[in-house]
Coordinates of C-alpha atoms in Angstrom, one line a residue:
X9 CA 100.8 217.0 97.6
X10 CA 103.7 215.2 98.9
X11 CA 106.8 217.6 98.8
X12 CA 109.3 215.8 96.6
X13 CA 112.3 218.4 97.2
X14 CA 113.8 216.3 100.1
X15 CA 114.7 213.4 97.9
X16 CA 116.1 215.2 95.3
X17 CA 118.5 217.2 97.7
X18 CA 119.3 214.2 98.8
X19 CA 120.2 212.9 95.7
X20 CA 122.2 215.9 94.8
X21 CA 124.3 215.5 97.9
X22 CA 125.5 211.7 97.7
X23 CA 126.3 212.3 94.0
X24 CA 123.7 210.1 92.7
X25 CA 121.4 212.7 90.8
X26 CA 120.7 211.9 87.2
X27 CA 120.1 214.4 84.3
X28 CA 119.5 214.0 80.5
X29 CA 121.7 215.2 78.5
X30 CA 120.6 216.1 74.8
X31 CA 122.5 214.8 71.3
X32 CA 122.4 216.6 68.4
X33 CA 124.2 213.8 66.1
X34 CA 123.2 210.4 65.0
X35 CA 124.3 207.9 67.6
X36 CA 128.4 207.1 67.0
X37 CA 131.3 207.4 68.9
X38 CA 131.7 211.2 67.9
X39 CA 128.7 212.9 69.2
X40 CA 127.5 216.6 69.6
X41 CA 126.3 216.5 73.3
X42 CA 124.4 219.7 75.0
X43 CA 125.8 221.3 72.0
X44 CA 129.9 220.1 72.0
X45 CA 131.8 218.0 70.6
X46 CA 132.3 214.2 72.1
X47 CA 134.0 211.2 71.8
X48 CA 131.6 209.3 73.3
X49 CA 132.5 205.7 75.3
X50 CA 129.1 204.9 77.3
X51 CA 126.9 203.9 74.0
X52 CA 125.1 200.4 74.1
X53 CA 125.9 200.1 70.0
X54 CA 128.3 197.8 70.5
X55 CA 128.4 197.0 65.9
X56 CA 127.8 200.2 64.8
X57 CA 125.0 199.6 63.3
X58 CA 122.9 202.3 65.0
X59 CA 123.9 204.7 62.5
X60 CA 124.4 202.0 59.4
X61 CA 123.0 204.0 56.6
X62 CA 121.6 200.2 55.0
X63 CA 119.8 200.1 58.4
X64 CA 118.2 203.5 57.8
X65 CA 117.6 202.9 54.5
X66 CA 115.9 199.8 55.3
X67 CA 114.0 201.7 58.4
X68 CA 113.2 204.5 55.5
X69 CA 111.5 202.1 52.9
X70 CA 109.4 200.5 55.8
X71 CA 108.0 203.9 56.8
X72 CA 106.7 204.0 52.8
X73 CA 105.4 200.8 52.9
X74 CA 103.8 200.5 56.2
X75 CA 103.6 204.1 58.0
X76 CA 105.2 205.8 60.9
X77 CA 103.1 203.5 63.8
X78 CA 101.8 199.8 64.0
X79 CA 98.3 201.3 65.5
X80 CA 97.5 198.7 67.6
X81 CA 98.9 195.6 69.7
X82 CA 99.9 192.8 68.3
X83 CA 97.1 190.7 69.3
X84 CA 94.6 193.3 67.7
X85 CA 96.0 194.5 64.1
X86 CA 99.3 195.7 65.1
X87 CA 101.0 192.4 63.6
X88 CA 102.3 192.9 60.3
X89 CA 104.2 190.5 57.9
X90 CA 107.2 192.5 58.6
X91 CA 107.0 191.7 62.4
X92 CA 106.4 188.1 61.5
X93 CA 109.5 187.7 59.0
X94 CA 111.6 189.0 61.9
X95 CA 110.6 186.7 64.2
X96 CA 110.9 184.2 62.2
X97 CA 114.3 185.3 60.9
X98 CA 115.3 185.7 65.1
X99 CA 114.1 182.0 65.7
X100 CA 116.8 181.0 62.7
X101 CA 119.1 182.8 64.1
X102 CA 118.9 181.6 67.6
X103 CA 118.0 178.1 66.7
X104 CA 114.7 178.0 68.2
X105 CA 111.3 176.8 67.2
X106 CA 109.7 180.3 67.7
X107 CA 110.6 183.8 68.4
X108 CA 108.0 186.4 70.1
X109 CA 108.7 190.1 69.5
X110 CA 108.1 192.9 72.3
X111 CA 108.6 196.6 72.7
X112 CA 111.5 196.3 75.1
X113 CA 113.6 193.9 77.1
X114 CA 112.1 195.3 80.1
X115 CA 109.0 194.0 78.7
X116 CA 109.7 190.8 77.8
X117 CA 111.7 189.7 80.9
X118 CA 108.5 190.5 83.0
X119 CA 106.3 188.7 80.3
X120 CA 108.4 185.4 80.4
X121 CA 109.1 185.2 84.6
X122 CA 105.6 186.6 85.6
X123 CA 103.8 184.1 83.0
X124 CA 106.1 180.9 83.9
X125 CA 106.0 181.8 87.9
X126 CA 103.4 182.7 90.4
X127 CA 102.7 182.7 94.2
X128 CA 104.2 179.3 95.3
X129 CA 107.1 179.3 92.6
X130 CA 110.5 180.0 92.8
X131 CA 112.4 182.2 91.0
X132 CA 116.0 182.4 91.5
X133 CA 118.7 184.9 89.9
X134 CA 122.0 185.8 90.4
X135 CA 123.0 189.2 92.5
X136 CA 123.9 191.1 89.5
X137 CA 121.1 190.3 87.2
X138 CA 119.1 193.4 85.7
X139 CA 116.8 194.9 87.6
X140 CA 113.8 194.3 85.0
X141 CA 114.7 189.8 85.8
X142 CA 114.3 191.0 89.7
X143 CA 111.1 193.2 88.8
X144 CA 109.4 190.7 87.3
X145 CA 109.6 188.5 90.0
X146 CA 108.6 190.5 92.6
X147 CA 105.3 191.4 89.7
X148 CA 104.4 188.0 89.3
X149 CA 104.5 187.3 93.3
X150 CA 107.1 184.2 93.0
X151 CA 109.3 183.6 96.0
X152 CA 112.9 185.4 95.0
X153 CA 116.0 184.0 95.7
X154 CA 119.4 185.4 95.0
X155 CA 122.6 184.3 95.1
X156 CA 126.2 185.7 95.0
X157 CA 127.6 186.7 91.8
X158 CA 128.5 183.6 89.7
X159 CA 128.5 181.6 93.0
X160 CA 127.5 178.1 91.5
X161 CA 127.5 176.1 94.8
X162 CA 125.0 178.9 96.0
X163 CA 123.1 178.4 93.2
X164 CA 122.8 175.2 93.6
X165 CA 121.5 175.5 97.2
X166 CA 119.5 177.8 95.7
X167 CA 118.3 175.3 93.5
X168 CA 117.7 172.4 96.1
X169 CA 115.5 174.4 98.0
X170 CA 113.3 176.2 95.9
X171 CA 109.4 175.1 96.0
X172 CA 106.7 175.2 93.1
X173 CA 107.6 175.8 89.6
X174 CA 111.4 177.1 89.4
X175 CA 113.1 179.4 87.2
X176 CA 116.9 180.6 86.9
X177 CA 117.1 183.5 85.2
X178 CA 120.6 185.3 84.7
X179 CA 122.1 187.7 82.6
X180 CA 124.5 186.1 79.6
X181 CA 126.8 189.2 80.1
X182 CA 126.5 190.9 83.0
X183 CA 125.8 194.5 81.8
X184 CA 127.6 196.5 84.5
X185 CA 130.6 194.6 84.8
X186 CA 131.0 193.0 81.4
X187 CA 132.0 188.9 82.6
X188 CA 129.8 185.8 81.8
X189 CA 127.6 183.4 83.6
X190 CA 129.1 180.1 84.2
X191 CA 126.3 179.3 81.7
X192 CA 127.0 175.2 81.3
X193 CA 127.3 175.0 85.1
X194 CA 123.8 176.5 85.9
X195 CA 122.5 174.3 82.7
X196 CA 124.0 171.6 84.4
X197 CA 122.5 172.6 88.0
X198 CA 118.9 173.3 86.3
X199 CA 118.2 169.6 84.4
X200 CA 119.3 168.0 87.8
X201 CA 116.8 170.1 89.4
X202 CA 114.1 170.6 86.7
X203 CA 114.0 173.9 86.4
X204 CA 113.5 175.8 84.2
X205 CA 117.1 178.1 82.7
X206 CA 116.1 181.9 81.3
X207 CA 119.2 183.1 80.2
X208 CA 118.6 187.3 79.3
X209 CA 121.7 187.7 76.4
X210 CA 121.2 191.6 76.1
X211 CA 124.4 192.4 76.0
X212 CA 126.1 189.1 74.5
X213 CA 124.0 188.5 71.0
X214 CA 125.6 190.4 68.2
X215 CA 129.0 190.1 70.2
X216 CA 129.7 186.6 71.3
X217 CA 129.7 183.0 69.2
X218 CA 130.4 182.2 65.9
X219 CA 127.6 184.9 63.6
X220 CA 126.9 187.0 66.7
X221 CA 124.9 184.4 68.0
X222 CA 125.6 184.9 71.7
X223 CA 126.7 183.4 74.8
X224 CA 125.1 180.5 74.4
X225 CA 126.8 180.1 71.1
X226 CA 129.9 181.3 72.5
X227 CA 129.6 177.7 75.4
X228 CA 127.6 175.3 72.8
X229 CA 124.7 175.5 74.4
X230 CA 121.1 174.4 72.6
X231 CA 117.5 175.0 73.2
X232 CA 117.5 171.7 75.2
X233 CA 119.6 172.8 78.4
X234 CA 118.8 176.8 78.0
X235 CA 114.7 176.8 76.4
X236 CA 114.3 180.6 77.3
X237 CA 116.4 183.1 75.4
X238 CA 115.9 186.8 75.9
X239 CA 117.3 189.3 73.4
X240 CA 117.2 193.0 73.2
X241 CA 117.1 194.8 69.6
X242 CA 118.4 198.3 70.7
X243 CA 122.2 197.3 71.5
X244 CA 124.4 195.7 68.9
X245 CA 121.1 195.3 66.3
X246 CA 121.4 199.1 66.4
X247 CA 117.6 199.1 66.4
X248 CA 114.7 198.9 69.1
X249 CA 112.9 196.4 71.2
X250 CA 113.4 192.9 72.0
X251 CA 112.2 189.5 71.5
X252 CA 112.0 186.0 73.5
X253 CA 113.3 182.9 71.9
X254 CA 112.0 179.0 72.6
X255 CA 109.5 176.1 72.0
X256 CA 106.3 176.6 70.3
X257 CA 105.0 176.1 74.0
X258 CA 106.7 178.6 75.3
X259 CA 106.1 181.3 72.5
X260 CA 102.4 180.4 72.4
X261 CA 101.7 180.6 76.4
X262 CA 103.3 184.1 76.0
X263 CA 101.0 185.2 73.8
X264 CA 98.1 183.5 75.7
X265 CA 99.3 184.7 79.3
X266 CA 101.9 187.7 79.1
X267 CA 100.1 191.3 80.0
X268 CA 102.7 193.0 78.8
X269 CA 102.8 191.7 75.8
X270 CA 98.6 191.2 75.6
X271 CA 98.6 195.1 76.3
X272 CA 101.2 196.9 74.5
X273 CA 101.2 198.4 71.2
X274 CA 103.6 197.0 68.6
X275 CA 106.7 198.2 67.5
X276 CA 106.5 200.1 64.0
X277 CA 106.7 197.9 61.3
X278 CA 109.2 199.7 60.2
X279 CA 111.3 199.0 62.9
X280 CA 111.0 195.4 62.3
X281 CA 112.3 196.2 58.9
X282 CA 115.4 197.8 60.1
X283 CA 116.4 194.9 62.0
X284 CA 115.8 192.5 59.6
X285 CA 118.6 194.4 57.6
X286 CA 120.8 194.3 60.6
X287 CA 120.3 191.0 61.3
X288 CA 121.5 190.1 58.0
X289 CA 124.5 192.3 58.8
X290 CA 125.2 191.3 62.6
X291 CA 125.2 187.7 60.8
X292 CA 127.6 188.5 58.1
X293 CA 130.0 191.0 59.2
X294 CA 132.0 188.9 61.1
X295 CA 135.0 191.7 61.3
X296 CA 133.0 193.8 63.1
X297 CA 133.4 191.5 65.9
X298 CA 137.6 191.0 65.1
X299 CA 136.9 194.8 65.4
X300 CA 135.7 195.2 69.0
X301 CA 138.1 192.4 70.4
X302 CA 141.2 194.5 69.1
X303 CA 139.6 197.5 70.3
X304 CA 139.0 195.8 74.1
X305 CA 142.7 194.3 73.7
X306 CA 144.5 197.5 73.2
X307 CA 142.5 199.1 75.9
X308 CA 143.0 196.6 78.5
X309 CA 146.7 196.9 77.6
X310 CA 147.0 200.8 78.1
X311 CA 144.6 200.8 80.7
X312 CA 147.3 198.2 82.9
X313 CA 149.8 200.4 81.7
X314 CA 148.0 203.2 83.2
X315 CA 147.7 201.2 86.7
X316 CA 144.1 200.3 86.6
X317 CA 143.0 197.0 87.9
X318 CA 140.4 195.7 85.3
X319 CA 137.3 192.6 86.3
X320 CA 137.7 190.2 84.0
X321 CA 135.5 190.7 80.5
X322 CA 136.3 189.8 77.2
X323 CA 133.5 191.8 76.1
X324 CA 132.9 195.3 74.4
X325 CA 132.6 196.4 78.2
X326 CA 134.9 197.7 80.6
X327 CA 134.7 199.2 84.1
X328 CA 136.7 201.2 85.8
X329 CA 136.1 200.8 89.6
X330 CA 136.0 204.3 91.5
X331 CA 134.2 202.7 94.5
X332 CA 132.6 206.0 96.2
X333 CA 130.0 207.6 94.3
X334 CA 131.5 211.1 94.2
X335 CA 134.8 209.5 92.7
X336 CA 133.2 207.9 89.6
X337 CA 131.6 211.6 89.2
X338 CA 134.8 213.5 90.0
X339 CA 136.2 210.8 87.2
X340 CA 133.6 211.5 84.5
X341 CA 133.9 215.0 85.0
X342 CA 137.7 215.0 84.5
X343 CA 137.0 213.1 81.1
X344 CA 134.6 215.4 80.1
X345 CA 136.5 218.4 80.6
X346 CA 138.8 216.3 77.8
X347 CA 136.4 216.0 75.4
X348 CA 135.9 212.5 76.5
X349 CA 132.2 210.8 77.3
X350 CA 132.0 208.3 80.1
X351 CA 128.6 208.9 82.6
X352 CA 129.6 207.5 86.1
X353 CA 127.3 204.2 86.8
X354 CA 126.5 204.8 90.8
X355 CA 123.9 202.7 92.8
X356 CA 121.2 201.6 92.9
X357 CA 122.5 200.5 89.4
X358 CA 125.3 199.3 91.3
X359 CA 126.0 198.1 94.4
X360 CA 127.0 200.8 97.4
X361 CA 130.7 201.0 96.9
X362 CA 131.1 199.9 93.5
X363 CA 130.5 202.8 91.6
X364 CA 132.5 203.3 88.4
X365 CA 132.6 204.2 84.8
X366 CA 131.4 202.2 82.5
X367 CA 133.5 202.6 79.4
X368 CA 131.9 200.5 76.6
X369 CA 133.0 200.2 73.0
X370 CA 131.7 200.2 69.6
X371 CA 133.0 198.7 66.2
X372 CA 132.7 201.9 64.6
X373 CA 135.5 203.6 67.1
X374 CA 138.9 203.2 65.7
X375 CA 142.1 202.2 67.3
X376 CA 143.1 205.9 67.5
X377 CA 139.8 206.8 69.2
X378 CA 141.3 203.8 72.2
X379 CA 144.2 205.8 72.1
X380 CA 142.6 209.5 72.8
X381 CA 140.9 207.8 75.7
X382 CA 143.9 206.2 77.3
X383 CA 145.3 209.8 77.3
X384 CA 142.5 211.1 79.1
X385 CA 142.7 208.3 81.7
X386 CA 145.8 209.5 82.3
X387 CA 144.4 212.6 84.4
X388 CA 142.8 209.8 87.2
X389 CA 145.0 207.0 86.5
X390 CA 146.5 205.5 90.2

């Protein structure tokens, strides 16, 4: 057997090894983490709603009803009425014809690129997409093309040379640095070029546009000049899982074509039931929203204060830029050792020399909770 050691000493000595650590408390901004006490800045739950005890109690009664596992795929007896109200709650909420449930995002971004493009297409992305938009098109065997970070005359060349089917794909928020996609410029670029526009809105439903709708909400944009809409489940819907949003074509060929969702077992019914109720609560709870933009507000303003230089993002995430890998883990370390919880993002998450910490917040911290942060910043601040 291959002798693995090498590449974990390796790892080990550019500061880019990984370990788990192990909660003992619900997901929320105060944690117990390997057994202490943590104010915790790196969580995805951007509404709170992880820990929403109408979410559980929602995820409870769907365990009585329907049991602890779906049993199957959805194409074999894994889809239950539960699964099918949620999609059809998600295609509401997004506008669409359709919505298609899947286990993950990772999931459904290959499903959608590696079912729409084979040898002979193009699919073209922007350089800080997520790595599962680039994994499925190097799956599906599509010729990739990438362009600079929100580089629109790039994309555009991009765009005017591509061959076969084409398909932009991009990330509505990108999840590392927090900013947008020049969304109704690459619509634009994509209707002259007819191609197809993917946009993956992890990170920007829930938190962007008027109900949470998004960052296509948040520019205006329908299901005419963006017809693929990708949405994860486990980051402001406080749940699990993701879904993809579009025409009746488009939901259907998923179902006929997409292996990974033809051969994956469904999420629990009961899952499906817990996001229904946070759905309704995403779409109603509009000051959870006014919540997270005072929260980003008075942190950009201490963080200045402080002498950090912050990328622009009006979103619930923030980097700080430490550059060398080591730094970002000499940072979180000096948080830590405050009581504060910020893992170091290092590549290949991240680009070699753009490591950082990725401070993220939730509606559930309070402004006090921005303040006890600030404080710890002070111990790397310029």
């Amino acid at each position: 057997m291959k002798d693995l050691y090498p590449f974990l000493n390796q790892a080990r000595q550019a500061g880019l090894y990984r370990r788990r650590r192990v909660l003992d408390s619900p997901q929320q901004p105060r944690l117990v983490v390997d057994g202490r006490p943590m104010l915790s800045f790196c969580s995805n739950d951007y509404l709170g709603l992880a820990a929403d005890e109408r979410v559980a109690e929602a995820f409870r009664q769907g365990v009585e009803r329907w049991g602890s596992g779906s049993g199957a795929a959805h194409l074999v007896t894994g889809h239950s009425r539960a699964h099918h109200a949620l999609e059809e709650e998600l295609a509401d909420f997004t506008g669409r014809e359709r919505a298609l449930l899947f286990s993950s995002g990772y999931l459904a971004n290959l499903a959608v690129i590696t079912s729409l493009c084979g040898r002979g297409d193009t699919v073209i992305q922007d350089r800080l997409d997520h790595a599962s938009l680039i994994d499925g098109a190097r799956l599906g065997g599509a010729a990739l093309k990438r362009y600079a970070h929100n580089d629109m005359a790039a994309a555009e060349q991009r765009l005017a040379a591509a061959t076969g089917e084409t398909l932009l794909a991009v990330d509505g928020v990108f999840s590392m640095d927090g900013d947008l996609a020049d969304l109704p410029a690459l619509a634009a670029l994509c209707q002259t070029h007819d191609a197809w526009l993917m946009v993956d809105d992890a990170h920007g439903l829930g938190v962007l546009g008027e109900e949470g709708r998004g960052s296509l909400a948040r520019y205006g944009l329908d299901a005419d000049r963006v017809p693929v809409l990708m949405g994860t489940l486990g980051k402001a819907f406080g749940t699990a899982g993701a879904f993809v949003a579009g025409s009746e074509a488009l939901i259907e060929t998923l179902i006929q074509k997409a292996r990974s969702y033809i051969f994956t077992t469904a999420l629990p019914a009961a899952v499906a039931e817990a996001t229904r109720a946070s759905l309704k609560i995403l779409r109603q709870e509009d000051g959870r929203r006014e919540r997270l933009r005072a929260l980003v507000a008075r942190f950009r303003q201490g963080a200045r204060q402080l002498g950090f230089e912050l990328p622009p993002s009006e979103t619930p995430i923030q980097p700080l830029i430490a550059g060398e890998a080591r730094t970002a883990l000499d940072w979180s370390r000096a948080l830590e050792a405050r009581g504060v919880l910020v893992t170091p993002i290092r590549p290949p998450t991240v680009p070699e020399g753009s490591a950082r910490l990725r401070i993220t917040f939730s509606a559930a911290h309070a402004l006090e909770d921005v303040d006890e942060l600030l404080h710890a910043l002070e111990v790397i601040a310029p």
